Structures are given as C-alpha cells and as structure tokens.
C-alpha cells in the first residue's frame, strides 16, 4: 500500500481546505481502505470526516428527515422515527453487508462506495473505470452479476448500495458542500450512467463533501424492500426492488419503484410507475408495468436472468403491498 498522511477534520471547511490533490475523504473506511489495500485507490492523504458535526438524524415537523453524512448505517437502520415513517430505508440498510460493517459504515461513504465488479478490483486487469481507455473485459468475461439497464460499451458495472435504492424511492436529496458553496442534489441526479466515461460514478467534483441526505415528508405510501442475493449475508444484490404503492378504490393512485443490482446507479423505474398510475390494482397491471420498464434491458451472455428476476420481484413486492402483506 502506498504511504499516505492522515488528518481529522473538525469542520466542513477544514475538510474542504485539507482536500488538495490526491486526497480522499475517509468515512468508515469499509470500502476505501479495502480498495487501498488492493492498490485500486492510492491517495496521498486521507481526511477523516467522521468527526464532523454531521452525525444527527433530525425528524422534521412536516414528516421529513435530515440525516447527517457521518451517521452510521446501523444507527440509521435502528432509528425509531426512520423505522416508523420510512421502514423501507431501514429494511434496505439491514439487507446490506453485516452488523459489524454497518456499525462502521457511514451514510456518505455508503452513497459513494465503488462497484464490486471483479475487474475493477484487480489492478492486473484492464478496466475503463479504473484505468480509462484500457477496455472492459467484463463484457466478454465474467458479468453474471453486472448491469442490464443503462450500461454502455465502455462499462457494465452495477452500483452496490442497497441504501441508495431506498433513497431513490423516497425522492431523497443529497446535501453537498462545494468549494464555491452549498448545493442540494436530487439523488437521481447524483449518480450517472457510465456513457463513454465510466471513471466517474457521480456528478460530484473532486473535493465535494457530502454533508447529509434529506428525505421529504410526509412519508406517503407504504413501501418495502426486497433483495435477491447469492447468500444470506455479506452479499450484494443480484437484483433488489424498493417498491411503494397507493391503492384507492381498487385502482393504483400512485406508485414508486427503484431497482438495485441492475444498473450503474439506483434505477428509478419511472416508465413502470407511469403505466401503473390509474391502472386497476391487479397482477396483470403489475406485470405490464414491469415488462414496460424492462423492455429497455440489454442483457449480456450470462445475466439475462436479471430481466425476468427484476420483473418477478417488482410484481411480488407490489403484489404483497396490495394484498396487505408486509
Ligand atoms: C464484505 C462486505 C459486504 C458488503 N455488503 C454490502 C451490501 O450488501 N450492500 C451494501 O449496500 N453495501 C455493502 N457493503 C458496503 C458497505 O456498505 C460500504 O463499504 C460502506 O457503506 C461504505 O461506507 P464507509 O463510511 O465505510 O465509506 P468509506 O469506505 O470511508 O468511503 C467510501 C467512499 O466515499 C467517500 N466518502 C466518504 N464519506 C464522504 C463524504 N462525507 N463526502 C464525500 N465523500 C465521502 C470516500 O472518499 C470513498 O471514496 C459491503 C462491504 C463489505 C466490506
Ligand atoms: S464493467 Fe466497468 S468496472 Fe467492470 S471491467 Fe468493465 S469498465 Fe471496469
């Protein structure tokens, strides 16, 4: 591992001032330190942002919540207000990693964790995300767990976060401190498709500091999270669905659907949501909506199973909510 210096920031301004050149912010370190051990990340300086005053969960009178970027994943999952008003967020967090990792991992770090594509993590292999222009061996190689939606000939990686999928469903906004001021970015605008520059996972610039996440209130429709993975813990999603639905008099008044494990970003299934709005609350409507969303899928040789899995999961999650099962 390359040697590096370590600094602990006390304020957001300290963190920004300390972030020069090859610096990385350090949250819980559960992803960054692994990548440093592998030689994928080689920062000359780490600026620890876990002691910034961004460690509170503030419930607001309108039913929304502001979550500090340094809040640990396990504290967020266990927060009584989150469990009561946004159980889908708690479920998604608890579906991720392990208890020990969730105790260490922060909200900011979870949002910006990197893909687990095996080639990205192996510095002896080409990878457009890690070494731009070197190629994407996953397209012809090992890709059974990679993207079927929104990918490009440059990269077929998936975003690994469960939490971000629930936050997409909840229309969350990310608070960012930049050198030139503060900004609030819709979660869906934080992430980007790989296009011809997969080295950038997000629309953030180097040095931008995430200070928190806002979820607007009131909570709205009932929602739940379901994740399919290769083993019961320590496994990333093959496909996950955060689904919410509001049924009135047998018709779907509104719905929200976000998919994980299928794209370079949490995938908000807006086409499916459009199909469902006003439709009868039947399995046939759910199947039609899922098929409409997944029409755009472009599976590779070994990941076509994700298309039917995602469709079935959408139907199962929303069907359970319609049937009153949680
Ligand atoms: C074995 C294992 C299994 C896992 N399984 C899952 C899973 O199933 N689902 C899942 O969602 N996750 C899973 N994880 C990932 C885990 O959730 C992430 O590693 C964790 O959330 C990252 O948080 P962190 O605070 O440790 O981030 P760090 O490792 O500290 O940082 C990650 C990135 O975010 C940047 N960063 C951190 N904080 C900020 C900030 N405030 N502003 C700007 N940039 C910042 C860092 O510079 C770095 O680039 C797993 C991890 C492991 C090791
Ligand atoms: S899918 Fe993306 S991360 Fe994986 S090898 Fe290709 S370019 Fe790299």
Coordinates of N, CA, C and O and ligand atoms in Angstrom, one line a residue, residues 24-32 34 49 69 73 95-97 101 105-106 108-110 112-113 116 160-162 208-210 227 234-236, ligand 1:
X24 N -8.5 11.8 -0.4 CA -9.8 11.2 -0.3 C -10.4 11.4 1.1 O -9.7 11.4 2.1
X25 N -11.7 11.7 1.1 CA -12.4 11.7 2.4 C -12.5 10.3 3.0 O -12.8 9.4 2.2
X26 N -12.3 10.2 4.3 CA -12.4 8.8 4.9 C -13.7 8.8 5.8 O -13.8 9.6 6.7
X27 N -14.6 8.0 5.4 CA -15.8 7.7 6.3 C -15.4 6.6 7.2 O -14.4 6.6 7.9
X28 N -16.2 5.5 7.2 CA -15.9 4.3 8.0 C -14.7 3.6 7.4 O -14.2 2.7 8.1
X29 N -14.4 3.8 6.2 CA -13.2 3.1 5.6 C -13.5 1.7 5.1 O -12.6 1.1 4.6
X30 N -14.7 1.3 5.2 CA -15.0 -0.1 4.9 C -14.9 -0.5 3.4 O -14.7 -1.6 3.0
X31 N -15.0 0.5 2.6 CA -14.7 0.3 1.1 C -13.4 0.9 0.7 O -12.6 0.3 0.1
X32 N -13.1 2.2 1.1 CA -11.9 2.9 0.7 C -10.7 2.1 1.1 O -9.7 2.0 0.3
X34 N -10.3 -1.0 1.9 CA -10.1 -2.2 1.1 C -9.5 -1.9 -0.3 O -8.6 -2.6 -0.8
X49 N -13.6 12.3 7.9 CA -14.8 13.2 8.0 C -15.9 12.6 9.0 O -17.0 13.1 9.1
X69 N -24.3 13.0 7.1 CA -23.5 12.1 6.3 C -22.6 11.2 7.2 O -22.2 10.1 6.7
X73 N -24.5 3.5 9.4 CA -25.6 2.7 8.8 C -26.5 2.0 9.8 O -27.7 1.9 9.7
X95 N -30.5 -5.1 4.9 CA -30.2 -6.1 3.9 C -28.7 -6.0 3.4 O -28.3 -6.9 2.6
X96 N -28.0 -5.0 3.8 CA -26.7 -4.8 3.3 C -25.6 -5.2 4.3 O -25.7 -5.1 5.5
X97 N -24.5 -5.8 3.7 CA -23.3 -6.0 4.5 C -23.5 -6.9 5.7 O -24.3 -7.9 5.6
X101 N -20.0 -4.3 9.8 CA -19.7 -3.3 8.7 C -20.7 -2.2 8.9 O -20.4 -1.0 8.7
X105 N -19.8 1.7 8.8 CA -20.1 2.4 7.6 C -21.0 3.7 7.8 O -21.9 3.7 8.6
X106 N -20.7 4.7 7.0 CA -21.4 6.0 7.2 C -22.3 6.2 6.0 O -22.2 5.5 4.9
X108 N -22.6 8.9 4.1 CA -21.8 9.5 2.9 C -21.0 8.4 2.2 O -21.0 8.4 1.0
X109 N -20.3 7.6 3.0 CA -19.5 6.5 2.3 C -20.3 5.5 1.6 O -19.9 5.0 0.5
X110 N -21.5 5.2 2.2 CA -22.3 4.2 1.5 C -22.8 4.7 0.2 O -22.8 4.0 -0.8
X112 N -21.2 6.7 -1.8 CA -20.1 6.8 -2.8 C -19.2 5.5 -2.8 O -18.1 5.6 -3.4
X113 N -19.7 4.4 -2.3 CA -18.9 3.2 -2.4 C -18.8 2.8 -3.9 O -19.7 3.2 -4.7
X116 N -18.5 -3.4 -7.2 CA -17.7 -4.6 -6.8 C -17.4 -5.4 -8.1 O -17.1 -6.6 -8.0
X160 N -23.4 -0.7 -6.0 CA -23.7 -1.8 -5.0 C -24.6 -1.4 -3.8 O -25.0 -2.3 -3.1
X161 N -24.9 -0.1 -3.7 CA -25.6 0.3 -2.4 C -27.1 -0.1 -2.4 O -27.8 0.2 -3.3
X162 N -27.4 -0.8 -1.3 CA -28.9 -1.0 -1.0 C -29.6 0.2 -0.5 O -30.7 0.5 -0.9
X208 N -15.7 17.6 -3.4 CA -17.1 17.9 -2.9 C -17.3 17.0 -1.7 O -17.0 15.8 -1.7
X209 N -17.9 17.6 -0.7 CA -18.2 16.9 0.6 C -19.7 16.7 0.8 O -20.4 17.6 0.7
X210 N -20.1 15.4 0.9 CA -21.5 15.2 1.3 C -21.7 15.5 2.7 O -20.9 15.0 3.6
X227 N -34.5 -8.0 -1.6 CA -33.2 -8.2 -2.2 C -33.0 -9.7 -2.5 O -33.1 -10.5 -1.6
X234 N -23.4 -10.7 3.7 CA -22.2 -10.4 3.1 C -22.3 -10.5 1.6 O -21.3 -10.9 0.9
X235 N -23.5 -10.3 1.0 CA -23.6 -10.4 -0.5 C -24.3 -9.2 -1.0 O -25.4 -8.8 -0.5
X236 N -23.9 -8.8 -2.1 CA -24.5 -7.6 -2.8 C -25.7 -8.1 -3.6 O -25.8 -9.3 -3.9
Ligands
LIG1 C1 -17.9 -7.7 2.9 C2 -18.7 -6.5 2.6 C3 -20.1 -6.7 2.2 C4 -20.9 -5.6 1.9 N1 -22.2 -5.8 1.5 C5 -22.9 -4.7 1.2 C6 -24.3 -4.9 0.7 O1 -24.8 -6.0 0.6 N2 -25.0 -3.8 0.5 C7 -24.4 -2.5 0.6 O2 -25.1 -1.5 0.3 N3 -23.2 -2.3 1.0 C8 -22.4 -3.4 1.3 N4 -21.1 -3.2 1.7 C9 -20.6 -1.9 1.5 C10 -20.6 -1.1 2.7 O3 -21.9 -0.7 3.0 C11 -19.8 0.1 2.3 O4 -18.4 -0.3 2.3 C12 -20.0 1.3 3.2 O5 -21.3 1.7 3.2 C13 -19.1 2.4 2.8 O6 -19.2 3.3 3.9 P1 -17.9 3.9 4.6 O7 -18.3 5.0 5.5 O8 -17.1 2.8 5.2 O9 -17.2 4.5 3.3 P2 -15.6 4.7 3.0 O10 -15.0 3.4 2.7 O11 -15.0 5.5 4.1 O12 -15.7 5.7 1.8 C14 -16.3 5.2 0.5 C15 -16.1 6.4 -0.5 O13 -16.9 7.5 -0.1 C16 -16.1 8.7 0.1 N5 -16.7 9.4 1.2 C17 -16.9 9.0 2.4 N6 -17.6 9.9 3.1 C18 -17.7 11.0 2.3 C19 -18.4 12.3 2.4 N7 -19.0 12.7 3.5 N8 -18.3 13.1 1.3 C20 -17.7 12.8 0.2 N9 -17.1 11.6 0.0 C21 -17.1 10.7 1.0 C22 -14.7 8.2 0.3 O14 -13.7 9.1 -0.1 C23 -14.7 6.9 -0.6 O15 -14.4 7.3 -1.9 C24 -20.3 -4.3 2.0 C25 -19.0 -4.1 2.4 C26 -18.2 -5.2 2.7 C27 -16.8 -5.0 3.1

